[in-house]
Amino acid sequence: MSGHPVQLKQINLTVSKDQIRAALEVIHDVRSPNQIRQEASEYLEKVKLDDEAPHHGYTIAADQSQPPVVRHFGLSLLEHAIRHRWNEYTLEQSTTLREWELRLAQNLTDQDPSYLRNKIASIWVDVAKRSWALDWMDMDECLTRLWDGPLASKELVLAVLETLSEDVFGHEDLIAGLRSSDLSRACFEIFTPMTVLQDHYSSRGTNINVRYGDEGWLSRMGDLLEWCISQEGTHATGQACAVKILVTLRSVIGWAAPQSLSATRMTLRLCQALRSSHLPIQLAAVDTLHILSSRTKLSEGDLKELVAPMFMTDTVDLLQKLYDWSCVDATDIDEEKYLLLKKLSELVFNVGGLLVDHSTLVPIDSSFSVFLRLLINIAKNHSLQVSVCAMHAWVKILSSEALVSSPPVASSVGELLEVCSQRVIKYEALPEHHPDPSVIFLNEDFDSMPERHAFLGNYMRFCKMITERIVQQSPADALFHILSSAEQVISHLYDGEPAFGMHSYSRTSMPFLKMDAQCSILEAGLKGSVRWLGPGGHEQEVMLQNLKVWCERILGLNFEDPSVKERVIQLAVGFATGPLKKDARFAFKIFDYILDTNYPDDARYPSYSEAVKDLQSLCIHELQRLAMKFPDYLITIFDEVEHKVSRVSHAVTRDNGVRNRYHSVLFIITHRATSVNPQPRQERLEAFLQPLVAQWQSSELTESLSSFNMFCELLGCGGIQQYVSKRALHEMSDWSATPLDDEGKALQMHMQHALEKLPLRATKAFLSVSVEKLEPNSTAHELAGRLWEKMIPMILPNLLHMIRQAHAFHDAVNWKGLPPEMSGIVRRILTDRFWQVGISVGSRDEFYAKVGDTKNTVEGLASSIRATVRAVRETGYKLLCYMGLLGEHFYSYKELPQPLSAALFTEAHALSTHQMAMLVETIRPVIENCPVASRSHFLPPILAGLFEQLDRKASDEWDKIEQKNRFSEGRASLDEEMRDESVLRQLTYTSVMLVVGLLDPSKPNPPDAKLTNGATPNGLQHVEHGNVRSFILATPEILKPLILFCTHAIRMRDTRSCSFITRVLGSLVPEFETAGEIDTEVREFLSTEVLKACITSLHDSYFVDLQKDLAQLIASIMIIYTPRTKTPRQILLSLPSIPAEKVDQAIQQLYKAHQNTRQQRAIVLDLLESLRGVSISEQGRISKSDPRKIRSAIQQSYMSVDMQEDGKVKEKSPDLGGIADMFGRP
């Protein structure tokens, strides 16, 4: 630096303003050749590294004769020096830098472009974060003197204050984090009026003297805002200044002292800004009020001062006028006004939440009624994204005992019910170009179907909750309104619509959608009525009689559409099991009605035929529900019920699996009725199960499961390999376009019949109804345990063999009948087609229609093969889950864990990513339901086998994704990669959430079984290890593969999963700080492998949003482990460009900051600054998002999506060259 030499490497470089200007012109000229542009860029980068760069930067930036772009580059030279070389400068040199910055700020003019002003403000804050309240004590005075200057100076001050506030309190800023205590204290002092400090914070005690003047910046900004708003009509520049003040206040108002906000009349001033006719001012004011109304931990006094003014009649009237003005037409959307409308609805939601939480703040008077009218109007808005906030607010109000009974609320429920009835229709099923304004707004608001589906699901949930709470509060009037409206709609379903026809059947027809909407509202109303029901009374009897009469009237109507009939049956069962649950005779009427339901199947119309099958399945399910709810009544007429069920089951189907489901209804009645003698009941129940057990124990089944080829014969797949080879399927590009010949169709039929003969579905039917909806240790549960305890040992051996062979089916090595060149065809045949939100293209109905259309093609044959093996695999999983619900009657078998682990995991590597995710998801309850007494013998082999396979599968698949990303070509390849990556994210997340559940310290143990003799079944000793987390941490057999999986998960490119894993590992670090053998081994692993994985991810720009989590984990390891082991320090010393003194200094700083987590993260990130990855936005590779498209936290909360959607451009893997050698010897 000129006049202040610094001993740094000199660069032989000639620097002049003209050269810099010429280089910048070359870079910005689109006609410049790439080579010349590159040379100019390299020259400018070298200029930044020159020792004289700060002086060059100052002289260039201060030269008013230079073009703004050149002056901006001069500022960049100053900025680079401050950010990257500040610690190298002496106090005198850093003071010179600060003086240059102050001169540049003082010489700023109104004519200078805003980007120069913003750059100067940014540099000012860079200096402040490093020296303010340390060796720069008069910054507040400098800002105040600038504030007294022209408007440009005021805007500069506002930019400084906003950036400083954001960096100290808002962002995870590295430099501010290192001095967080000093900077936050200094900010608090300069923003707070002196009177507030003296009255409320006189005992704080402070040794820093950074304040200038008594007003404080909140007062100064409030005064200027008031002036700007009053002068808005005559001063255009005042409008921009008002916006800038509001933006700055938005960054400050979330942390400023409540007394300061009260003293400066901030709420009233912000409300006054809403009166502006300037849209940007209105937007900024609404944003700032939203932050204010979001504050928590305010005292009652603070709330009265800050929030009560928002409920004044004048303020609510103002909000209503602003709402009316900002409403937009769906066919002509003004984006700025629409943005204001959405922000205003969020503000009103926040205010409504404050009203619910602090109802004593506002008297139940006219202003309250006016506010509720505003909420009703917003709820009615055609834009569901605007309406949803009001609907959510109404849910809260109707759940508040203090508010729900008030007259203003009572007078609003009629309109609310009307809104709910209209809005529960399935908008996602309506055509994209439907003229409904709500559909048009949905198309505007959502680019992604998964987000739209999630949002609509939440919106419908609010509609149902509102209806439920209204009925609970006023059942007679509300139900009369709901039933009348529903009957009117049901009686005119086909008005204006074509008559029903099998050939034109659609599950998204308007008659069905209208029926579905009415049933949804009715079901919500029924739930509300159940909550209201008391011990009895005349009013209650009249209401229940009216409900019964209405339901019987609907059952008397004729519905040709099987989907409509489904909803009628579901609704009728809701009546019987809900408010009319004490009327068993009425329930039997519904039971009889369902049995009499029979629609003719017609294979000529596939969609209609599928709907008939769905109706039949639903009928059986609802019969089971009624049997579970009314077993004691149905047992009294059991002979009649048995006769009718048997007759219907034989009349409607030839499928033994469906017949067994019908017979399971009789099983439920026998099992759950309390008036049956134990011995006859046991014999009758065993009679249901004996045929199944005989099938499982048959020598033919055992023989068929003894080899892979015989297993294929068992499934009817014995001829598949020969057929695939003979037809040369590997040479066909489009299987969906290739018709299936007679031999292929015969194979399809053979597989279907073979699957029906297996005992899987029947066992599932009876086992599921034995355990579902039963409380552990209840009489029925104990009876089921004793019953199945005898059966399980007879079923398990062949069931486990079946699962293992089903897994082996996916391994091409076992398809020995195919020539080597066709081995790849196995993966194509067995790759599942499935529909899933966020992964599949198109709607669910479109997907199933497409699958149905390919039934008689080669793709249809492949689908049949997949379906057959999938049925075996997933039904086997479900049987294990149901057995797990039997408690110790299942888990106590000593011989079970090893064979079970082998069956589930030995061949699991052959499963696809999606199939592995399904395995984890369906087997998870088996793990979680394990009783404490059985943990020591059951969980170790199961969890060890599971995590070994998960680690292998997930790591291998992520490696494959990385390879594909490097060499992908073409759009089709990109679509496939993104689909594969989405499925892999699902597996990763499912696996990580299993880890989170297992290691949750607050998770309770499952209930222990009541044992008749007071001992553990089969003589197992009861071992108490606290919760499952404690057990795992004390069991190395499980802990080692689990931690290894977690370590590798840190590098898996799924930010959601990685975030959870860093927190899980962070919770484990303190567990291993003692001197035990296990503790030492795990501690060394965490200090080595986990630390390396964290540093590697920190280097990867993909994980830039997780640097905060990674840094916290690194900090925990260093703070807790460095006193006990040198390993963390050695790992850090092995990194390039990090000297030992810097590592030791960081460790000492971490010890001092042991209670300040933000400072801990900042210390780690500062230490590893040279290795940190940079986001692609910082690299300038993508442009910033349109602020109108950025969703707020509230909007995002209504769109919970099971996928990672960061909105970023799909990027190639970063160049991590040298990472492998990063951990070399120091």
mmCIF file of C-alpha atoms in Angstrom, residues 218-342:
data_model
loop_
_atom_site.group_PDB
_atom_site.id
_atom_site.type_symbol
_atom_site.label_atom_id
_atom_site.label_comp_id
_atom_site.label_asym_id
_atom_site.label_seq_id
_atom_site.Cartn_x
_atom_site.Cartn_y
_atom_site.Cartn_z
ATOM 1 C CA LEU A 218 -34.916 3.780 14.910
ATOM 2 C CA SER A 219 -36.068 7.276 15.816
ATOM 3 C CA ARG A 220 -34.198 8.920 12.922
ATOM 4 C CA MET A 221 -35.598 6.448 10.389
ATOM 5 C CA GLY A 222 -39.117 6.764 11.819
ATOM 6 C CA ASP A 223 -39.035 10.560 11.564
ATOM 7 C CA LEU A 224 -37.772 10.474 7.982
ATOM 8 C CA LEU A 225 -40.352 7.856 7.001
ATOM 9 C CA GLU A 226 -43.134 10.009 8.376
ATOM 10 C CA TRP A 227 -41.843 12.990 6.401
ATOM 11 C CA CYS A 228 -41.468 10.994 3.171
ATOM 12 C CA ILE A 229 -45.027 9.646 3.424
ATOM 13 C CA SER A 230 -46.422 13.129 4.090
ATOM 14 C CA GLN A 231 -44.508 14.548 1.081
ATOM 15 C CA GLU A 232 -45.203 11.603 -1.228
ATOM 16 C CA GLY A 233 -47.349 13.538 -3.658
ATOM 17 C CA THR A 234 -44.766 16.281 -4.226
ATOM 18 C CA HIS A 235 -41.426 14.470 -3.967
ATOM 19 C CA ALA A 236 -40.886 11.483 -6.247
ATOM 20 C CA THR A 237 -37.448 10.901 -4.737
ATOM 21 C CA GLY A 238 -39.103 10.683 -1.338
ATOM 22 C CA GLN A 239 -40.965 7.590 -2.492
ATOM 23 C CA ALA A 240 -37.731 5.733 -3.190
ATOM 24 C CA CYS A 241 -36.327 6.916 0.125
ATOM 25 C CA ALA A 242 -39.442 5.701 1.969
ATOM 26 C CA VAL A 243 -39.069 2.278 0.381
ATOM 27 C CA LYS A 244 -35.414 2.168 1.419
ATOM 28 C CA ILE A 245 -36.326 3.122 5.009
ATOM 29 C CA LEU A 246 -38.968 0.404 5.167
ATOM 30 C CA VAL A 247 -36.563 -2.194 3.776
ATOM 31 C CA THR A 248 -34.007 -1.214 6.409
ATOM 32 C CA LEU A 249 -36.633 -1.301 9.149
ATOM 33 C CA ARG A 250 -37.626 -4.774 7.971
ATOM 34 C CA SER A 251 -34.121 -6.019 8.735
ATOM 35 C CA VAL A 252 -34.066 -4.297 12.140
ATOM 36 C CA ILE A 253 -37.586 -4.716 13.479
ATOM 37 C CA GLY A 254 -37.174 -8.411 14.181
ATOM 38 C CA TRP A 255 -34.470 -7.873 16.831
ATOM 39 C CA ALA A 256 -34.885 -4.293 18.033
ATOM 40 C CA ALA A 257 -35.955 -3.753 21.636
ATOM 41 C CA PRO A 258 -39.780 -3.715 21.887
ATOM 42 C CA GLN A 259 -39.569 -0.575 24.055
ATOM 43 C CA SER A 260 -37.694 1.140 21.214
ATOM 44 C CA LEU A 261 -40.436 0.298 18.759
ATOM 45 C CA SER A 262 -43.056 1.594 21.172
ATOM 46 C CA ALA A 263 -41.127 4.780 21.923
ATOM 47 C CA THR A 264 -40.755 5.554 18.216
ATOM 48 C CA ARG A 265 -44.452 4.794 17.474
ATOM 49 C CA MET A 266 -43.280 2.310 14.882
ATOM 50 C CA THR A 267 -46.532 0.350 14.478
ATOM 51 C CA LEU A 268 -48.566 3.486 13.762
ATOM 52 C CA ARG A 269 -45.939 4.806 11.359
ATOM 53 C CA LEU A 270 -45.895 1.511 9.446
ATOM 54 C CA CYS A 271 -49.690 1.472 9.270
ATOM 55 C CA GLN A 272 -49.572 5.053 8.023
ATOM 56 C CA ALA A 273 -47.280 3.886 5.213
ATOM 57 C CA LEU A 274 -50.061 1.548 4.067
ATOM 58 C CA ARG A 275 -52.072 4.636 3.112
ATOM 59 C CA SER A 276 -49.540 5.445 0.425
ATOM 60 C CA SER A 277 -50.718 5.175 -3.177
ATOM 61 C CA HIS A 278 -47.254 4.013 -4.224
ATOM 62 C CA LEU A 279 -47.237 0.218 -4.630
ATOM 63 C CA PRO A 280 -43.561 -0.355 -3.666
ATOM 64 C CA ILE A 281 -44.167 1.537 -0.404
ATOM 65 C CA GLN A 282 -47.255 -0.582 0.300
ATOM 66 C CA LEU A 283 -45.307 -3.776 -0.363
ATOM 67 C CA ALA A 284 -42.421 -2.759 1.870
ATOM 68 C CA ALA A 285 -44.789 -1.641 4.658
ATOM 69 C CA VAL A 286 -46.710 -4.928 4.564
ATOM 70 C CA ASP A 287 -43.430 -6.863 4.631
ATOM 71 C CA THR A 288 -42.206 -4.916 7.655
ATOM 72 C CA LEU A 289 -45.496 -5.275 9.531
ATOM 73 C CA HIS A 290 -45.347 -8.999 8.793
ATOM 74 C CA ILE A 291 -41.948 -9.213 10.503
ATOM 75 C CA LEU A 292 -43.259 -7.211 13.453
ATOM 76 C CA SER A 293 -46.346 -9.416 13.830
ATOM 77 C CA SER A 294 -44.151 -12.537 13.638
ATOM 78 C CA ARG A 295 -42.133 -11.650 16.722
ATOM 79 C CA THR A 296 -42.352 -14.028 19.650
ATOM 80 C CA LYS A 297 -41.511 -13.770 23.344
ATOM 81 C CA LEU A 298 -43.104 -10.351 23.711
ATOM 82 C CA SER A 299 -44.587 -9.408 27.061
ATOM 83 C CA GLU A 300 -48.247 -8.510 27.435
ATOM 84 C CA GLY A 301 -47.248 -4.866 27.779
ATOM 85 C CA ASP A 302 -45.186 -4.971 24.604
ATOM 86 C CA LEU A 303 -48.025 -6.641 22.744
ATOM 87 C CA LYS A 304 -50.473 -3.951 23.796
ATOM 88 C CA GLU A 305 -48.115 -1.275 22.552
ATOM 89 C CA LEU A 306 -47.049 -2.955 19.295
ATOM 90 C CA VAL A 307 -49.946 -5.188 18.238
ATOM 91 C CA ALA A 308 -53.118 -3.613 19.614
ATOM 92 C CA PRO A 309 -52.913 -0.673 17.158
ATOM 93 C CA MET A 310 -53.309 -3.173 14.307
ATOM 94 C CA PHE A 311 -56.783 -4.064 15.638
ATOM 95 C CA MET A 312 -58.036 -0.505 15.775
ATOM 96 C CA THR A 313 -61.084 0.009 13.591
ATOM 97 C CA ASP A 314 -59.260 2.560 11.408
ATOM 98 C CA THR A 315 -56.373 0.141 10.837
ATOM 99 C CA VAL A 316 -58.634 -2.792 9.966
ATOM 100 C CA ASP A 317 -60.631 -0.538 7.612
ATOM 101 C CA LEU A 318 -57.358 0.435 5.994
ATOM 102 C CA LEU A 319 -56.394 -3.214 5.544
ATOM 103 C CA GLN A 320 -59.801 -3.926 4.014
ATOM 104 C CA LYS A 321 -59.437 -1.034 1.543
ATOM 105 C CA LEU A 322 -55.938 -2.167 0.651
ATOM 106 C CA TYR A 323 -57.265 -5.692 0.112
ATOM 107 C CA ASP A 324 -60.109 -4.468 -2.115
ATOM 108 C CA TRP A 325 -57.688 -2.358 -4.170
ATOM 109 C CA SER A 326 -55.157 -5.163 -4.610
ATOM 110 C CA CYS A 327 -57.620 -7.842 -5.771
ATOM 111 C CA VAL A 328 -56.847 -8.905 -9.342
ATOM 112 C CA ASP A 329 -58.801 -10.557 -12.130
ATOM 113 C CA ALA A 330 -57.742 -14.129 -12.933
ATOM 114 C CA THR A 331 -57.821 -13.339 -16.641
ATOM 115 C CA ASP A 332 -55.669 -10.211 -16.300
ATOM 116 C CA ILE A 333 -53.245 -10.628 -13.396
ATOM 117 C CA ASP A 334 -51.267 -7.555 -12.386
ATOM 118 C CA GLU A 335 -48.214 -9.283 -10.891
ATOM 119 C CA GLU A 336 -47.213 -6.447 -8.553
ATOM 120 C CA LYS A 337 -50.707 -6.070 -7.122
ATOM 121 C CA TYR A 338 -51.065 -9.855 -6.881
ATOM 122 C CA LEU A 339 -47.821 -10.030 -4.926
ATOM 123 C CA LEU A 340 -49.140 -7.366 -2.556
ATOM 124 C CA LEU A 341 -52.388 -9.336 -2.215
ATOM 125 C CA LYS A 342 -50.544 -12.509 -1.171
#
